């Protein structure tokens, strides 16, 4: 019986790598509703999770999918759902609920071209801001962005680990191109993969929603009589629908446990940032063009540095700020009509000129040539 | 029954319901049923509920694990709990707005799957918590805050719907049928598979006043008078039945449960 993907080299599709990584990370409950381009994750886990002793169930919609994942998490399982834009929209209310109740879970959004049904089979990166701000009220989200099949594996494991460590929903913001391409990837020896499990309470513990950071989390059925609610609650989970202080303390703590850990959560590839005249900030499929474009520019003697975000939210402000100390031009290629662009502009506060490179429709990627020509053009503009 | 005898099931937090609310009755009858089944406390139980007055029955009042979910989503949350912990007794409480308004599809799908949980629906025929708007269960012509000229939509026969969808057990009583309700809840709790108990209940605050009732007592009397058994219902025309509340067991049968079927899947998968 094969429970885990064996260590070593594998040639597989992004969605399969994501699914296999979930099993390695300890996921034992998966619920989803069919949607392109995420369905392969369901199909793969329908076969593989039961082999690992886990459960995959196709729910009646995405709202129920995330709701059942939340229930499974409180029953003690590591749990995940996967979807694309339209389903991600339906999940927003329960994402806020998972945040408010401090429920560890993973939501994979394999982005396609929206809004609405848009171009269902074509790639897009239009859900970046939704992943940050999609649910109502004050909150903070942790959003990861893989740009290869290898990272579909690595960041899925990281997503589960962060969910357990921070007791919060983690959004794995992939895209159609990364999900559907096949590449070589390497699974490290399983004993070398870090697996984090949620902190469990001592039998005498009574407060499961407090602390400076993350409280221990009991499961239902363990005798703790835990009360879970999306209403404002005190450290014991008891609802207070009008007390201003209890609301302030709770929501501030929930936001701060993410905001105050930006440095720990930040995860990016940074090349040449301390010696560049032009910088590129990119993520996901759009970042695939960067490497070649940078090479082309360097061949012409242009000093280019780049930051590739593996964690988009919370945004690694410091790294981008530092880049703006050197680069007078920062270019932001995205498969949307400017989302991270505005964030970069906000962070650099005019220290560098920020230029968007955008492409939407038909799943067409920004090409290295296109990006190179913007890089080249920007040097003349200084 | 004294509150004291039921205190092992309750936290020291008062139910916040209006005077005369049927929700308090349903809570008390439920606790009595649990006691009569021999459970000294709620060990082994998990409660899930959505949003609304009825959803506040278990959360946080029951001294038990309880998950107070988003509006209408208690059943899918319960699905996740039950699939991971089939050994636990998962009970859902909710109002009619929660379970057959916004959450209807989950109710039918849980019945279709024969998910092994118990759902107690407090049907006060109105959106109580939000102040008395028309519900999918409001009888025709009744005036509510959003049907000031009287309702113009049909109402849902929920217990029958759940029975048809594939549940093991489905029954309907009213808050005027205390004994039958208690026996029915006991039966639901020991039924294997999806069990559903609908309790037509009085909301004197948001329904009673506008529908022309002076107080909760009058509503209870009305609930009793309007109730008919299946046999009595057969003697009535469709027109006459519109005014009536059919009470009794709509279905009670032994069927494979979702957890049992999943066990079969797990066995098959492990052989591969
Ligand atoms: C998504 C969403 N929509 C609307 C509401 C507002 N809301 C709160 S309680 C409720 C309905 C309660 O009615 P019901 O379920 O019948 O319970 P009752 O209060 O009558 O017991 C609604 C619509 C909400 N909380 N969430
Ligand atoms: S509004 Fe109606 S349902 Fe809600 S507590 Fe008052 S009487 Fe009960």
XYZ file of C-alpha atoms and ligand atoms in Angstrom:
688
model
C 0.000 0.000 0.000
C 1.474 3.324 -1.080
C 0.524 6.119 1.274
C 2.943 8.777 0.173
C 4.607 9.644 -3.043
C 8.066 8.116 -2.833
C 11.086 10.350 -2.414
C 13.017 11.140 -5.550
C 12.270 12.544 -8.942
C 8.775 12.577 -10.464
C 7.370 13.951 -13.686
C 3.873 15.176 -13.005
C 1.241 17.855 -13.462
C 0.907 20.746 -11.077
C -2.497 19.709 -9.751
C -1.261 16.183 -9.078
C 1.777 17.507 -7.247
C -0.507 19.655 -5.125
C -2.715 16.657 -4.305
C 0.218 14.396 -3.463
C 1.787 17.092 -1.301
C -1.454 17.361 0.653
C -1.213 13.675 1.528
C 2.419 14.068 2.548
C 1.480 17.086 4.688
C -1.066 14.955 6.525
C -4.321 15.982 4.831
C -6.975 13.357 5.554
C -10.130 15.192 4.508
C -10.814 16.817 1.181
C -14.106 18.234 -0.074
C -14.727 20.129 -3.285
C -17.147 20.887 -6.092
C -16.123 20.302 -9.731
C -14.587 23.269 -11.523
C -12.013 23.804 -14.236
C -9.034 24.083 -13.794
C -9.065 22.547 -10.295
C -10.996 19.315 -10.864
C -7.913 17.129 -11.302
C -7.135 17.733 -7.642
C -10.477 16.190 -6.672
C -10.077 13.356 -9.118
C -6.592 12.561 -7.919
C -7.507 12.733 -4.242
C -10.683 10.685 -4.771
C -8.359 7.843 -5.710
C -5.412 8.547 -3.452
C -6.867 9.816 -0.166
C -8.811 6.616 0.621
C -5.586 4.696 0.008
C -4.036 6.838 2.721
C -7.020 6.272 5.013
C -8.502 9.693 4.285
C -11.848 10.851 2.954
C -12.688 12.742 -0.207
C -16.272 13.843 -0.735
C -17.756 15.878 -3.538
C -20.103 18.371 -1.927
C -23.165 20.113 -3.370
C -21.363 23.436 -3.840
C -18.267 25.332 -2.774
C -19.954 26.793 0.284
C -20.618 23.293 1.589
C -17.136 22.189 0.544
C -15.379 24.710 2.740
C -17.968 24.269 5.519
C -17.285 20.535 5.662
C -13.533 21.179 5.626
C -14.016 23.437 8.662
C -16.040 20.723 10.421
C -13.381 18.141 9.586
C -10.677 20.395 10.975
C -12.517 20.751 14.287
C -12.878 16.978 14.322
C -9.082 16.838 14.270
C -8.214 16.267 10.606
C -5.977 18.328 8.397
C -8.355 19.354 5.645
C -8.391 21.099 2.281
C -10.646 22.242 -0.522
C -9.753 23.281 -4.058
C -11.583 25.499 -6.497
C -11.284 28.301 -9.039
C -12.636 31.868 -9.201
C -16.409 31.294 -9.176
C -16.115 28.783 -6.341
C -13.601 30.962 -4.528
C -16.205 33.735 -4.566
C -18.752 31.410 -2.952
C -16.271 30.466 -0.245
C -15.605 33.981 0.978
C -18.080 33.967 3.868
C -16.652 30.761 5.304
C -13.088 31.983 4.802
C -13.981 34.778 7.213
C -15.558 32.203 9.504
C -12.407 30.065 9.482
C -10.360 33.190 10.238
C -12.669 34.243 13.083
C -12.851 30.758 14.615
C -9.120 30.102 14.071
C -9.722 26.949 12.088
C -6.671 25.551 10.290
C -7.488 24.633 6.704
C -6.144 25.021 3.184
C -8.025 26.531 0.249
C -6.432 26.051 -3.147
C -7.649 28.555 -5.731
C -6.474 27.588 -9.197
C -7.039 30.910 -10.918
C -8.660 31.218 -14.308
C -9.697 34.257 -16.345
C -12.564 36.067 -14.606
C -14.690 37.869 -13.657
C -17.763 35.640 -13.567
C -17.490 32.559 -15.762
C -14.986 34.462 -17.878
C -12.785 32.083 -19.822
C -13.138 28.916 -17.828
C -10.223 27.011 -19.317
C -7.827 29.932 -19.648
C -5.317 31.192 -17.150
C -5.589 34.430 -15.209
C -4.204 36.021 -12.057
C -7.206 38.119 -11.228
C -7.919 36.749 -7.734
C -4.927 38.314 -5.976
C -6.874 41.089 -4.296
C -9.841 38.818 -3.635
C -7.492 36.472 -1.801
C -6.457 39.425 0.355
C -9.774 41.197 0.825
C -12.501 38.767 -0.268
C -14.369 38.215 2.967
C -16.088 41.025 4.843
C -14.779 42.775 7.931
C -11.262 43.328 9.200
C -8.935 40.458 8.618
C -5.561 39.405 7.316
C -4.832 36.528 5.004
C -1.879 34.317 4.244
C -1.639 33.650 0.523
C 1.010 31.535 -1.200
C 1.858 31.612 -4.885
C 3.655 28.693 -6.576
C 5.326 29.142 -9.967
C 6.360 25.563 -10.805
C 5.260 21.989 -10.285
C 7.969 21.699 -7.644
C 6.434 24.620 -5.790
C 2.939 23.187 -6.124
C 4.387 20.431 -3.973
C 6.540 22.521 -1.637
C 4.072 25.338 -1.037
C 1.184 22.936 -0.446
C 3.171 21.362 2.372
C 3.975 24.859 3.630
C 0.303 25.838 3.410
C -0.711 22.968 5.703
C 2.125 23.752 8.099
C 1.213 27.436 8.298
C -2.474 26.579 8.774
C -1.586 24.408 11.744
C 0.938 26.830 13.190
C -1.201 29.967 12.891
C -4.637 28.338 13.200
C -5.941 30.228 10.210
C -7.124 29.444 6.669
C -4.269 29.452 4.165
C -4.919 30.279 0.543
C -2.802 28.517 -2.019
C -3.198 30.861 -4.965
C -2.084 28.891 -7.994
C -3.109 29.364 -11.600
C -4.224 27.308 -14.588
C -0.809 27.303 -16.241
C 1.098 25.990 -13.243
C -1.740 23.569 -12.425
C -1.836 22.011 -15.879
C 1.812 21.915 -16.881
C 3.975 18.866 -16.376
C 7.485 19.179 -15.007
C 10.104 17.269 -13.179
C 9.996 17.674 -9.434
C 11.879 16.171 -6.565
C 10.330 14.855 -3.402
C 12.888 14.987 -0.604
C 13.283 12.009 1.721
C 10.075 12.065 3.736
C 11.892 12.357 7.048
C 13.451 15.596 5.801
C 10.091 17.226 5.139
C 8.982 19.391 8.039
C 5.440 18.607 9.112
C 3.756 20.891 11.647
C 0.807 19.803 13.768
C -1.505 22.116 15.698
C -0.717 22.739 19.340
C -3.000 20.585 21.504
C -4.347 21.701 24.891
C -3.493 20.204 28.263
C -6.418 18.456 29.915
C -6.820 21.384 32.316
C -6.897 24.071 29.607
C -10.133 25.985 29.190
C -9.325 28.953 26.950
C -8.891 28.074 23.295
C -9.261 31.524 21.758
C -6.696 33.740 23.405
C -3.031 34.294 24.094
C -0.471 36.566 22.544
C -0.560 34.527 19.421
C -2.121 31.147 18.888
C -4.001 29.205 21.541
C -3.968 25.400 21.690
C -6.797 23.819 19.718
C -8.891 20.960 21.020
C -10.952 18.781 18.723
C -14.606 18.066 19.287
C -15.110 14.752 21.013
C -12.081 15.149 23.271
C -14.073 16.220 26.313
C -13.141 19.910 26.275
C -16.685 21.168 25.600
C -15.293 23.665 23.156
C -17.668 26.336 21.831
C -16.830 27.532 18.358
C -18.559 30.596 16.955
C -18.065 33.114 14.176
C -19.723 35.706 16.392
C -17.451 37.861 18.502
C -16.332 35.699 21.423
C -14.096 35.780 24.468
C -11.162 33.461 25.120
C -13.574 30.685 26.149
C -15.530 30.914 22.908
C -18.544 32.513 24.574
C -20.431 34.928 22.350
C -20.545 38.654 23.115
C -22.539 40.457 20.467
C -22.256 44.009 21.826
C -19.173 44.401 24.056
C -16.818 46.791 22.226
C -13.701 45.691 24.057
C -14.113 41.987 23.424
C -14.538 42.632 19.724
C -11.541 44.960 19.589
C -9.290 42.555 21.460
C -10.323 39.534 19.402
C -10.143 41.023 15.927
C -6.955 42.949 16.644
C -5.279 39.794 17.909
C -6.393 37.785 14.875
C -5.073 40.418 12.465
C -1.869 40.966 14.423
C -0.945 37.311 14.601
C -0.473 37.539 10.846
C 0.655 41.167 10.436
C 3.276 40.998 13.146
C 4.819 37.930 11.560
C 5.371 39.330 8.077
C 9.085 38.617 8.314
C 8.504 34.969 9.198
C 5.798 34.529 6.601
C 7.640 36.361 3.834
C 8.959 33.909 1.303
C 10.443 35.121 -1.941
C 13.210 34.553 -4.392
C 15.415 37.654 -4.626
C 18.099 37.980 -7.268
C 20.450 40.925 -7.740
C 18.281 43.289 -5.750
C 21.173 45.147 -4.166
C 22.799 45.862 -7.471
C 20.159 46.688 -10.033
C 18.971 49.664 -11.983
C 15.752 47.912 -12.993
C 13.728 45.653 -10.732
C 10.978 43.170 -11.516
C 8.353 42.026 -9.004
C 6.405 38.997 -10.118
C 4.680 35.829 -8.959
C 2.987 32.683 -10.253
C 2.805 31.954 -13.968
C 3.758 35.517 -14.963
C 7.110 35.074 -13.240
C 8.026 32.277 -15.654
C 8.980 34.888 -18.265
C 11.215 36.836 -15.907
C 14.275 34.581 -15.934
C 14.743 34.737 -19.673
C 13.937 38.436 -19.869
C 16.528 39.158 -17.185
C 19.126 37.178 -19.077
C 18.366 39.065 -22.273
C 18.740 42.364 -20.420
C 21.959 41.353 -18.724
C 23.383 40.365 -22.097
C 22.831 43.997 -23.108
C 24.539 45.200 -19.959
C 21.379 46.246 -18.128
C 21.519 45.528 -14.410
C 18.232 43.830 -13.553
C 17.200 42.418 -10.219
C 13.998 40.645 -9.360
C 11.813 39.587 -6.512
C 9.516 36.642 -7.046
C 6.829 36.373 -4.428
C 6.081 32.945 -3.016
C 4.043 34.566 -0.260
C 1.940 37.377 -1.730
C 0.031 38.221 1.456
C 1.118 39.491 3.859
C 3.077 41.525 1.351
C 6.859 41.510 1.927
C 7.050 45.297 2.082
C 10.598 45.478 3.361
C 12.111 43.537 0.471
C 10.313 45.634 -2.123
C 11.207 48.851 -0.305
C 14.855 47.834 -0.316
C 14.728 47.074 -4.001
C 13.390 50.566 -4.600
C 16.506 51.974 -2.915
C 18.526 50.678 -5.878
C 16.206 50.237 -8.812
C 14.807 53.437 -10.219
C 12.337 51.465 -12.280
C 10.300 48.532 -11.019
C 8.308 46.476 -13.468
C 5.358 44.357 -12.400
C 4.165 41.768 -14.937
C 0.799 40.166 -14.113
C -1.985 38.289 -15.894
C -4.571 40.769 -14.662
C -5.305 44.456 -15.043
C -2.952 45.563 -12.236
C -3.263 44.155 -8.749
C 0.152 43.599 -7.147
C 1.209 46.657 -9.184
C -0.759 48.931 -6.865
C 0.713 47.252 -3.830
C 4.249 47.835 -5.116
C 3.386 51.444 -5.862
C 2.043 51.872 -2.337
C 5.139 50.368 -0.768
C 7.841 52.209 -2.746
C 6.188 55.572 -2.037
C 7.558 57.170 -5.163
C 11.149 56.039 -4.591
C 11.000 54.188 -7.909
C 8.896 54.474 -10.984
C 6.552 51.472 -11.129
C 5.504 50.149 -14.518
C 2.777 47.551 -15.004
C 2.914 44.907 -17.715
C -0.472 43.313 -18.068
C -2.012 40.680 -20.223
C -5.460 39.123 -19.943
C -7.544 36.845 -22.125
C -6.992 33.568 -23.882
C -4.535 32.443 -21.241
C -1.766 34.262 -23.074
C 1.300 34.780 -20.944
C 3.556 37.767 -20.808
C 6.477 36.661 -23.002
C 10.148 37.145 -22.126
C 10.482 39.355 -25.215
C 7.651 41.612 -24.133
C 9.048 41.908 -20.686
C 12.538 42.529 -22.020
C 11.358 45.352 -24.218
C 9.735 47.052 -21.200
C 12.934 46.572 -19.201
C 14.988 48.009 -22.031
C 12.599 50.897 -22.541
C 12.600 51.756 -18.856
C 16.379 52.258 -18.792
C 16.089 55.064 -21.290
C 13.396 56.722 -19.188
C 15.457 57.343 -16.078
C -39.290 19.060 34.852
C -37.006 21.161 36.947
C -34.117 23.051 35.476
C -31.932 21.627 38.242
C -32.341 18.074 36.984
C -31.107 19.166 33.571
C -28.231 21.295 34.818
C -25.606 18.690 33.978
C -26.344 19.491 30.322
C -26.244 23.262 30.604
C -23.652 25.942 31.124
C -24.449 28.686 33.538
C -25.697 30.980 30.770
C -29.414 31.785 30.470
C -31.284 31.130 27.235
C -31.780 34.561 25.664
C -35.207 33.791 24.204
C -38.310 35.973 24.536
C -40.936 35.013 27.072
C -43.167 32.304 25.647
C -40.767 31.398 22.840
C -41.116 27.847 21.553
C -37.333 27.600 21.334
C -37.114 27.203 25.113
C -39.668 24.390 24.948
C -37.735 22.551 22.241
C -34.487 22.899 24.211
C -36.085 21.502 27.357
C -37.818 18.617 25.593
C -34.566 17.755 23.833
C -32.648 17.649 27.112
C -35.348 15.484 28.667
C -35.112 13.084 25.731
C -31.334 12.883 26.122
C -31.752 12.222 29.821
C -34.326 9.505 29.231
C -31.961 7.826 26.803
C -29.586 7.490 29.734
C -26.931 10.058 28.809
C -25.733 11.629 32.054
C -24.010 14.397 30.151
C -23.131 15.318 26.574
C -20.013 13.213 26.336
C -19.843 11.876 22.783
C -22.208 14.538 21.407
C -21.300 17.391 19.074
C -23.758 20.154 18.240
C -23.736 22.221 15.087
C -26.064 25.138 14.472
C -26.344 28.018 12.053
C -27.590 31.547 12.647
C -30.936 32.507 14.173
C -32.763 32.229 17.488
C -33.164 28.449 17.174
C -29.470 28.085 16.401
C -28.704 29.572 19.803
C -30.250 26.576 21.575
C -27.008 24.586 21.817
C -24.504 27.421 21.426
C -23.138 28.186 23.929
C -25.822 26.959 26.351
C -25.226 23.222 26.122
C -22.289 21.956 28.163
C -20.940 20.194 25.114
C -18.812 20.698 22.042
C -20.729 23.079 19.824
C -19.974 24.695 16.488
C -22.041 27.779 15.715
C -21.523 28.098 11.961
C -22.376 30.658 9.310
C -26.056 31.041 8.378
C -27.434 27.873 6.778
C -24.174 25.906 6.838
C -24.528 23.832 9.985
C -25.252 20.658 8.021
C -22.132 20.731 5.817
C -20.021 21.539 8.887
C -21.677 18.570 10.614
C -20.851 16.493 7.533
C -17.145 17.168 7.985
C -17.316 16.387 11.701
C -19.236 13.155 11.213
C -17.074 11.832 8.386
C -13.898 12.340 10.392
C -15.407 11.148 13.696
C -18.160 8.618 12.864
C -18.144 7.560 16.526
C -19.591 10.920 17.653
C -23.305 11.721 17.856
C -23.712 14.856 15.760
C -26.859 16.906 16.286
C -27.874 19.980 14.318
C -30.268 22.649 15.596
C -31.660 25.382 13.401
C -34.582 27.506 12.408
C -36.612 27.177 9.240
C -34.872 30.190 7.702
C -31.512 28.614 8.389
C -32.282 25.050 7.338
C -34.818 25.393 4.519
C -34.287 29.007 3.471
C -30.624 29.614 2.859
C -29.529 26.063 3.758
C -32.122 23.972 1.921
C -29.808 22.288 -0.511
C -27.564 21.007 2.282
C -30.567 19.522 4.088
C -31.704 17.603 1.025
C -28.195 16.427 0.188
C -27.593 15.225 3.745
C -30.860 13.261 3.541
C -29.889 11.897 0.116
C -26.520 10.760 1.495
C -28.234 9.410 4.613
C -25.572 11.175 6.645
C -25.767 9.721 10.140
C -26.763 12.855 12.086
C -29.904 14.204 13.776
C -31.404 17.524 12.713
C -33.917 19.322 14.924
C -35.627 22.144 13.061
C -37.553 24.721 15.034
C -40.094 25.855 12.474
C -41.562 29.109 13.735
C -42.718 29.894 10.187
C -40.774 33.177 10.187
C -37.345 34.811 10.308
C -37.417 35.457 14.034
C -34.018 36.903 14.801
C -34.143 39.440 11.992
C -37.533 40.705 13.077
C -40.270 38.785 11.295
C -39.697 38.559 7.563
C -41.568 36.007 5.439
C -40.002 32.521 5.307
C -40.281 29.536 2.981
C -42.475 28.019 5.690
C -44.840 30.963 6.262
C -48.411 29.914 5.456
C -50.090 31.609 2.486
C -51.693 35.019 3.101
C -50.001 35.645 6.460
C -48.785 39.200 6.971
C -45.121 39.645 7.806
C -42.797 42.648 7.674
C -41.931 41.815 4.058
C -45.433 40.702 3.039
C -47.489 43.602 4.397
C -50.427 42.693 2.124
C -50.249 39.026 3.068
C -47.982 36.278 1.771
C -48.301 35.203 -1.846
C -45.962 32.203 -2.026
C -46.492 28.574 -1.187
C -44.835 27.054 1.860
C -42.564 24.059 2.116
C -43.588 20.682 3.557
C -40.132 20.062 4.960
C -40.515 16.769 6.859
C -42.107 15.165 3.792
C -39.388 16.553 1.537
C -36.646 15.130 3.755
C -38.391 11.734 3.846
C -38.593 11.688 0.056
C -34.949 12.686 -0.291
C -33.762 9.495 1.400
C -33.627 10.040 5.158
C -33.896 7.143 7.598
C -36.250 9.081 9.819
C -38.431 12.169 9.434
C -41.183 13.414 11.743
C -43.128 16.577 12.473
C -44.673 17.679 15.754
C -45.497 20.987 17.338
C -44.579 22.558 20.663
C -48.076 21.527 21.754
C -47.122 17.819 21.463
C -44.601 17.529 24.262
C -44.796 13.770 24.778
C -44.787 12.824 21.115
C -41.991 15.290 20.451
C -39.836 13.838 23.211
C -40.407 10.273 22.008
C -39.676 11.353 18.451
C -36.404 13.039 19.414
C -35.385 9.903 21.312
C -36.129 7.813 18.252
C -34.230 10.219 16.006
C -31.197 10.109 18.278
C -30.987 6.316 18.152
C -31.787 6.048 14.444
C -28.926 4.989 12.203
C -28.735 7.418 9.317
C -30.243 10.827 8.704
C -32.962 11.680 11.188
C -35.023 14.842 11.051
C -37.477 16.237 13.559
C -39.450 19.307 12.573
C -41.088 21.161 15.432
C -43.689 23.727 14.443
C -43.208 26.327 17.106
C -44.475 29.663 18.353
C -42.587 32.898 17.945
C -44.891 35.291 19.776
C -42.593 38.255 19.107
C -42.005 38.217 15.367
C -44.845 36.015 14.096
C -47.624 35.932 16.678
C -48.257 39.641 16.954
C -48.606 40.256 13.228
C -50.556 37.075 12.587
C -53.124 38.287 15.121
C -52.316 36.229 18.225
C -52.512 37.934 21.619
C -49.892 35.786 23.319
C -47.900 32.550 23.230
C -50.712 30.617 24.892
C -53.105 31.460 22.094
C -50.529 30.348 19.537
C -50.018 27.042 21.301
C -53.731 26.431 21.324
C -53.832 27.224 17.625
C -50.948 24.828 16.920
C -52.837 22.085 18.728
C -56.107 22.783 16.911
C -54.494 22.949 13.493
C -52.626 19.661 13.886
C -53.966 16.566 12.191
C -52.651 13.009 12.033
C -52.014 11.231 8.722
C -55.336 9.405 9.083
C -57.216 12.618 9.709
C -55.427 14.295 6.829
C -56.681 11.643 4.434
C -60.261 12.706 5.103
C -59.534 16.322 4.168
C -59.553 18.057 0.812
C -56.408 19.763 -0.449
C -57.959 23.152 0.318
C -58.773 22.129 3.878
C -55.285 20.688 4.327
C -53.625 24.006 3.454
C -54.605 25.347 6.848
C -53.487 22.236 8.712
C -50.254 20.958 10.217
C -49.814 17.259 9.504
C -48.030 15.666 12.443
C -46.509 12.233 12.866
C -43.684 10.139 11.449
C -43.223 10.565 7.710
C -40.646 7.815 7.470
C -38.818 5.450 9.807
C -36.654 2.854 8.168
C -33.301 1.114 8.199
C -30.953 2.156 5.415
C -27.172 2.027 4.983
C -25.577 5.219 6.280
C -23.025 7.432 4.550
C -20.319 6.415 7.023
C -20.982 2.728 6.347
C -20.740 3.282 2.611
C -17.499 5.203 3.053
C -16.049 2.346 5.090
C -16.655 0.117 2.060
C -14.825 2.624 -0.146
C -11.866 2.692 2.248
C -11.662 -1.100 2.235
C -11.722 -1.192 -1.575
C -9.066 1.518 -1.836
C -6.717 -0.221 0.566
C -6.773 -3.366 -1.554
C -5.400 -1.418 -4.531
C -25.605 35.086 4.936
C -26.506 35.716 5.919
N -27.637 36.300 5.488
C -28.476 36.858 6.383
C -28.212 36.823 7.719
C -29.145 37.491 8.687
N -29.914 36.537 9.532
C -29.601 36.339 10.820
S -30.623 35.242 11.563
C -31.509 35.019 10.135
C -32.681 34.134 10.029
C -33.157 33.504 11.207
O -34.320 32.814 10.912
P -34.499 31.314 11.276
O -33.371 30.505 10.776
O -35.845 30.898 10.865
O -34.335 31.306 12.854
P -35.223 31.993 13.975
O -34.514 33.243 14.358
O -36.579 32.256 13.411
O -35.213 30.974 15.043
C -30.992 35.811 9.119
C -31.577 35.876 7.775
C -27.004 36.209 8.121
N -26.643 36.129 9.414
N -26.196 35.654 7.212
S -37.905 36.452 18.213
Fe -39.304 34.711 18.196
S -38.005 32.931 17.835
Fe -36.666 34.594 18.505
S -36.516 34.369 20.738
Fe -38.184 35.802 20.364
S -39.992 34.524 20.297
Fe -38.256 33.163 20.058
